[in-house]
Backbone as a printed PyTorch tensor [residue, N CA C, xyz], in Angstrom:
tensor([[[-27.1640,   1.5480,  -8.5210],
         [-25.7380,   1.4940,  -8.6900],
         [-25.2020,   2.9230,  -8.7450]],

        [[-24.0520,   3.1370,  -8.1370],
         [-23.4310,   4.4500,  -8.0940],
         [-22.1560,   4.4340,  -8.9210]],

        [[-21.9770,   5.4180,  -9.7510],
         [-20.7790,   5.5060, -10.5800],
         [-19.7120,   6.3140,  -9.8540]],

        [[-18.5100,   5.7930,  -9.8500],
         [-17.3830,   6.4840,  -9.2420],
         [-16.3430,   6.7120, -10.3320]],

        [[-15.8530,   7.9250, -10.4290],
         [-14.8170,   8.2000, -11.4220],
         [-13.6070,   8.8260, -10.7370]],

        [[-12.4580,   8.6010, -11.3150],
         [-11.2040,   9.1140, -10.7840],
         [-10.5610,  10.0030, -11.8320]],

        [[ -9.9290,  11.0710, -11.3860],
         [ -9.2770,  11.9840, -12.3150],
         [ -8.0330,  11.3670, -12.9310]],

        [[ -7.3610,  10.5160, -12.1680],
         [ -6.1100,   9.8990, -12.5930],
         [ -5.9890,   8.5340, -11.9410]],

        [[ -5.3340,   7.6090, -12.6210],
         [ -4.9990,   6.3120, -12.0240],
         [ -3.4800,   6.1790, -12.0330]],

        [[ -2.9310,   5.8170, -10.8890],
         [ -1.4900,   5.6530, -10.7430],
         [ -1.2270,   4.2360, -10.2600]],

        [[ -0.3200,   3.5530, -10.9350],
         [  0.0600,   2.2020, -10.5450],
         [  1.4550,   2.2760,  -9.9400]],

        [[  1.5630,   1.9020,  -8.6710],
         [  2.8580,   1.8780,  -7.9970],
         [  3.3440,   0.4310,  -7.9720]],

        [[  4.2230,   0.0970,  -8.8850],
         [  4.7510,  -1.2640,  -8.9770],
         [  6.1400,  -1.2750,  -8.3660]],

        [[  6.3420,  -2.1450,  -7.3910],
         [  7.6630,  -2.2710,  -6.7790],
         [  7.8430,  -3.6890,  -6.2550]],

        [[  9.0880,  -4.0460,  -5.9890],
         [  9.3840,  -5.3660,  -5.4520],
         [  9.0360,  -5.3800,  -3.9750]],

        [[  8.0850,  -6.1960,  -3.6180],
         [  7.6330,  -6.3170,  -2.2310],
         [  8.6290,  -7.1900,  -1.4830]],

        [[  9.1230,  -6.6790,  -0.3570],
         [ 10.0750,  -7.4410,   0.4560],
         [  9.3000,  -8.2630,   1.4740]],

        [[  9.5070,  -9.5480,   1.4330],
         [  8.7720, -10.5100,   2.2430],
         [  8.8690, -10.1910,   3.7350]],

        [[  7.7220,  -9.9210,   4.3460],
         [  7.6400,  -9.6960,   5.7850],
         [  8.1540,  -8.3520,   6.2650]],

        [[  8.6230,  -7.5040,   5.3550],
         [  9.2320,  -6.2230,   5.7310],
         [  8.1960,  -5.0950,   5.6410]],

        [[  7.2370,  -5.1060,   6.5290],
         [  6.1240,  -4.1700,   6.4830],
         [  6.6100,  -2.7200,   6.5180]],

        [[  7.4960,  -2.3980,   7.4400],
         [  7.9740,  -1.0150,   7.5610],
         [  8.7220,  -0.5660,   6.3090]],

        [[  9.5410,  -1.4290,   5.7690],
         [ 10.2960,  -1.0960,   4.5550],
         [  9.3730,  -0.9440,   3.3470]],

        [[  8.4030,  -1.8400,   3.2080],
         [  7.4420,  -1.7490,   2.1030],
         [  6.5860,  -0.4950,   2.2170]],

        [[  6.2260,  -0.1490,   3.4350],
         [  5.4510,   1.0690,   3.6610],
         [  6.2780,   2.3030,   3.2840]],

        [[  7.5500,   2.2990,   3.6430],
         [  8.4340,   3.4170,   3.2840],
         [  8.5700,   3.5260,   1.7680]],

        [[  8.6730,   2.3890,   1.0820],
         [  8.7620,   2.3890,  -0.3850],
         [  7.4930,   2.9650,  -0.9920]],

        [[  6.3420,   2.5230,  -0.4890],
         [  5.0590,   3.0460,  -0.9560],
         [  5.0050,   4.5640,  -0.8140]],

        [[  5.3640,   5.0690,   0.3660],
         [  5.2930,   6.5050,   0.6160],
         [  6.2730,   7.2850,  -0.2600]],

        [[  7.4600,   6.7520,  -0.4800],
         [  8.4510,   7.4220,  -1.3310],
         [  7.9620,   7.4890,  -2.7760]],

        [[  7.4240,   6.3840,  -3.2760],
         [  6.9070,   6.3690,  -4.6500],
         [  5.7160,   7.3080,  -4.7980]],

        [[  4.8610,   7.3160,  -3.8090],
         [  3.6940,   8.1950,  -3.8500],
         [  4.1340,   9.6630,  -3.8610]],

        [[  5.1200,   9.9820,  -3.0380],
         [  5.6520,  11.3510,  -3.0250],
         [  6.2190,  11.7400,  -4.3810]],

        [[  6.9160,  10.8090,  -5.0130],
         [  7.5190,  11.0740,  -6.3180],
         [  6.4600,  11.3190,  -7.3800]],

        [[  5.3540,  10.6010,  -7.2970],
         [  4.2710,  10.7600,  -8.2800],
         [  3.4530,  12.0130,  -8.0190]],

        [[  3.3600,  12.4160,  -6.7630],
         [  2.5790,  13.5820,  -6.3530],
         [  1.1970,  13.6010,  -7.0060]],

        [[  0.3640,  12.5800,  -6.7160],
         [ -0.9630,  12.5360,  -7.3370],
         [ -1.8380,  13.7020,  -6.9030]],

        [[ -2.7200,  14.0960,  -7.8060],
         [ -3.6960,  15.1360,  -7.4870],
         [ -4.8520,  14.5300,  -6.6980]],

        [[ -5.5910,  15.3750,  -6.0390],
         [ -6.7740,  14.9180,  -5.3030],
         [ -7.7050,  14.1800,  -6.2540]],

        [[ -8.2610,  13.0910,  -5.8110],
         [ -9.1840,  12.3200,  -6.6250],
         [ -8.5230,  11.2220,  -7.4330]],

        [[ -7.2220,  11.0180,  -7.2500],
         [ -6.5110,   9.9840,  -8.0020],
         [ -6.7290,   8.6150,  -7.3600]],

        [[ -6.7550,   7.6040,  -8.1890],
         [ -6.8070,   6.2150,  -7.7330],
         [ -5.3780,   5.6930,  -7.7440]],

        [[ -4.9250,   5.1520,  -6.6210],
         [ -3.5760,   4.5980,  -6.5240],
         [ -3.7020,   3.0890,  -6.3730]],

        [[ -3.0520,   2.3490,  -7.2720],
         [ -3.1070,   0.8860,  -7.2790],
         [ -1.7600,   0.3450,  -6.8140]],

        [[ -1.8130,  -0.5980,  -5.8790],
         [ -0.5970,  -1.1800,  -5.2970],
         [ -0.5170,  -2.6690,  -5.6210]],

        [[  0.6770,  -3.2540,  -5.5190],
         [  0.8040,  -4.7010,  -5.7440],
         [  0.0020,  -5.4890,  -4.7060]],

        [[ -0.3790,  -6.6670,  -5.0710],
         [ -1.0990,  -7.5530,  -4.1550],
         [ -0.2370,  -7.8210,  -2.9230]],

        [[ -0.8300,  -7.7510,  -1.7720],
         [ -0.1530,  -7.9570,  -0.4860],
         [  1.1190,  -7.1240,  -0.3800]],

        [[  1.0290,  -5.8700,  -0.8140],
         [  2.1910,  -4.9940,  -0.9000],
         [  2.8750,  -4.7370,   0.4340]],

        [[  2.1550,  -4.7890,   1.5190],
         [  2.7500,  -4.4500,   2.8120],
         [  3.6470,  -5.5570,   3.3690]],

        [[  3.3000,  -6.8140,   3.0950],
         [  4.0660,  -7.9130,   3.7020],
         [  4.4800,  -9.0020,   2.7300]],

        [[  3.8830,  -9.0060,   1.5560],
         [  4.1650, -10.1140,   0.6420],
         [  3.4600, -11.3730,   1.1070]],

        [[  3.7500, -12.4490,   0.4450],
         [  3.1060, -13.7310,   0.7620],
         [  3.9040, -14.4720,   1.8330]],

        [[  4.0310, -13.8690,   2.9860],
         [  4.7800, -14.4610,   4.1000],
         [  3.8150, -15.2840,   4.9490]],

        [[  3.4410, -16.4320,   4.4280],
         [  2.4150, -17.2630,   5.0650],
         [  2.8030, -17.7310,   6.4610]],

        [[  4.0880, -17.9660,   6.6900],
         [  4.5240, -18.4860,   7.9850],
         [  4.3920, -17.4560,   9.1000]],

        [[  4.3540, -16.1810,   8.7470],
         [  4.2660, -15.1160,   9.7530],
         [  2.9920, -14.2880,   9.6060]],

        [[  2.0040, -14.7910,   8.8970],
         [  0.8250, -13.9840,   8.5820],
         [  0.0830, -13.5030,   9.8340]],

        [[  0.0080, -14.3160,  10.8790],
         [ -0.7070, -13.8860,  12.0880],
         [  0.0560, -12.7630,  12.7880]],

        [[  1.3660, -12.8800,  12.8280],
         [  2.2060, -11.8340,  13.4310],
         [  2.1220, -10.5410,  12.6260]],

        [[  2.2220, -10.6530,  11.3150],
         [  2.2070,  -9.4800,  10.4460],
         [  0.8350,  -8.8040,  10.4140]],

        [[ -0.2190,  -9.5820,  10.5730],
         [ -1.5770,  -9.0220,  10.5690],
         [ -1.7720,  -8.0290,  11.7100]],

        [[ -1.0180,  -8.1620,  12.7730],
         [ -1.1190,  -7.2400,  13.9100],
         [ -0.6650,  -5.8300,  13.5270]],

        [[  0.0890,  -5.7230,  12.4430],
         [  0.5740,  -4.4160,  11.9910],
         [ -0.4450,  -3.7010,  11.0930]],

        [[ -1.5200,  -4.3650,  10.7530],
         [ -2.5140,  -3.7890,   9.8490],
         [ -3.0640,  -2.4390,  10.3250]],

        [[ -3.4470,  -2.2880,  11.5950],
         [ -3.9660,  -0.9760,  12.0190],
         [ -2.9570,   0.1570,  11.7870]],

        [[ -1.6860,  -0.0890,  12.0630],
         [ -0.6610,   0.9430,  11.8550],
         [ -0.4940,   1.2570,  10.3690]],

        [[ -0.5400,   0.2300,   9.5260],
         [ -0.4290,   0.4370,   8.0760],
         [ -1.6170,   1.2680,   7.5870]],

        [[ -2.8030,   0.9390,   8.0410],
         [ -3.9890,   1.7010,   7.6370],
         [ -3.9180,   3.1510,   8.0990]],

        [[ -3.3720,   3.3950,   9.2710],
         [ -3.2070,   4.7730,   9.7470],
         [ -2.2360,   5.5410,   8.8570]],

        [[ -1.1680,   4.8850,   8.4380],
         [ -0.1910,   5.5260,   7.5540],
         [ -0.8280,   5.8670,   6.2060]],

        [[ -1.6070,   4.9350,   5.6640],
         [ -2.2820,   5.1850,   4.3860],
         [ -3.2580,   6.3450,   4.5360]],

        [[ -4.0010,   6.3360,   5.6220],
         [ -4.9650,   7.4180,   5.8620],
         [ -4.2610,   8.7680,   5.9630]],

        [[ -3.0860,   8.7980,   6.5450],
         [ -2.3480,  10.0470,   6.7150],
         [ -1.8910,  10.6350,   5.3900]],

        [[ -1.6120,   9.7840,   4.4090],
         [ -1.1360,  10.2940,   3.1140],
         [ -2.2450,  10.4060,   2.0740]],

        [[ -3.4320,   9.8980,   2.4200],
         [ -4.5510,   9.9560,   1.4620],
         [ -4.9570,  11.4100,   1.2280]],

        [[ -5.3060,  11.6780,   0.0060],
         [ -5.7050,  13.0430,  -0.3400],
         [ -7.2090,  13.2060,  -0.2360]]])
């Protein structure tokens, strides 16, 4: 077993807008900028933060996953 430790834990709690991936991503990035975490911080997001529980459009919204992951990777420290 390998132990992983984080210097800081940050919880970004916000109202997830149903199906609004771009808007939720912008909210995530704005909150992250405001917190300005140091390298090595753990950032915790709401469940299904990018799209919410939009079950009727889940297949359509899932196509945006690669772009969301690229955005997260770009801001990761």
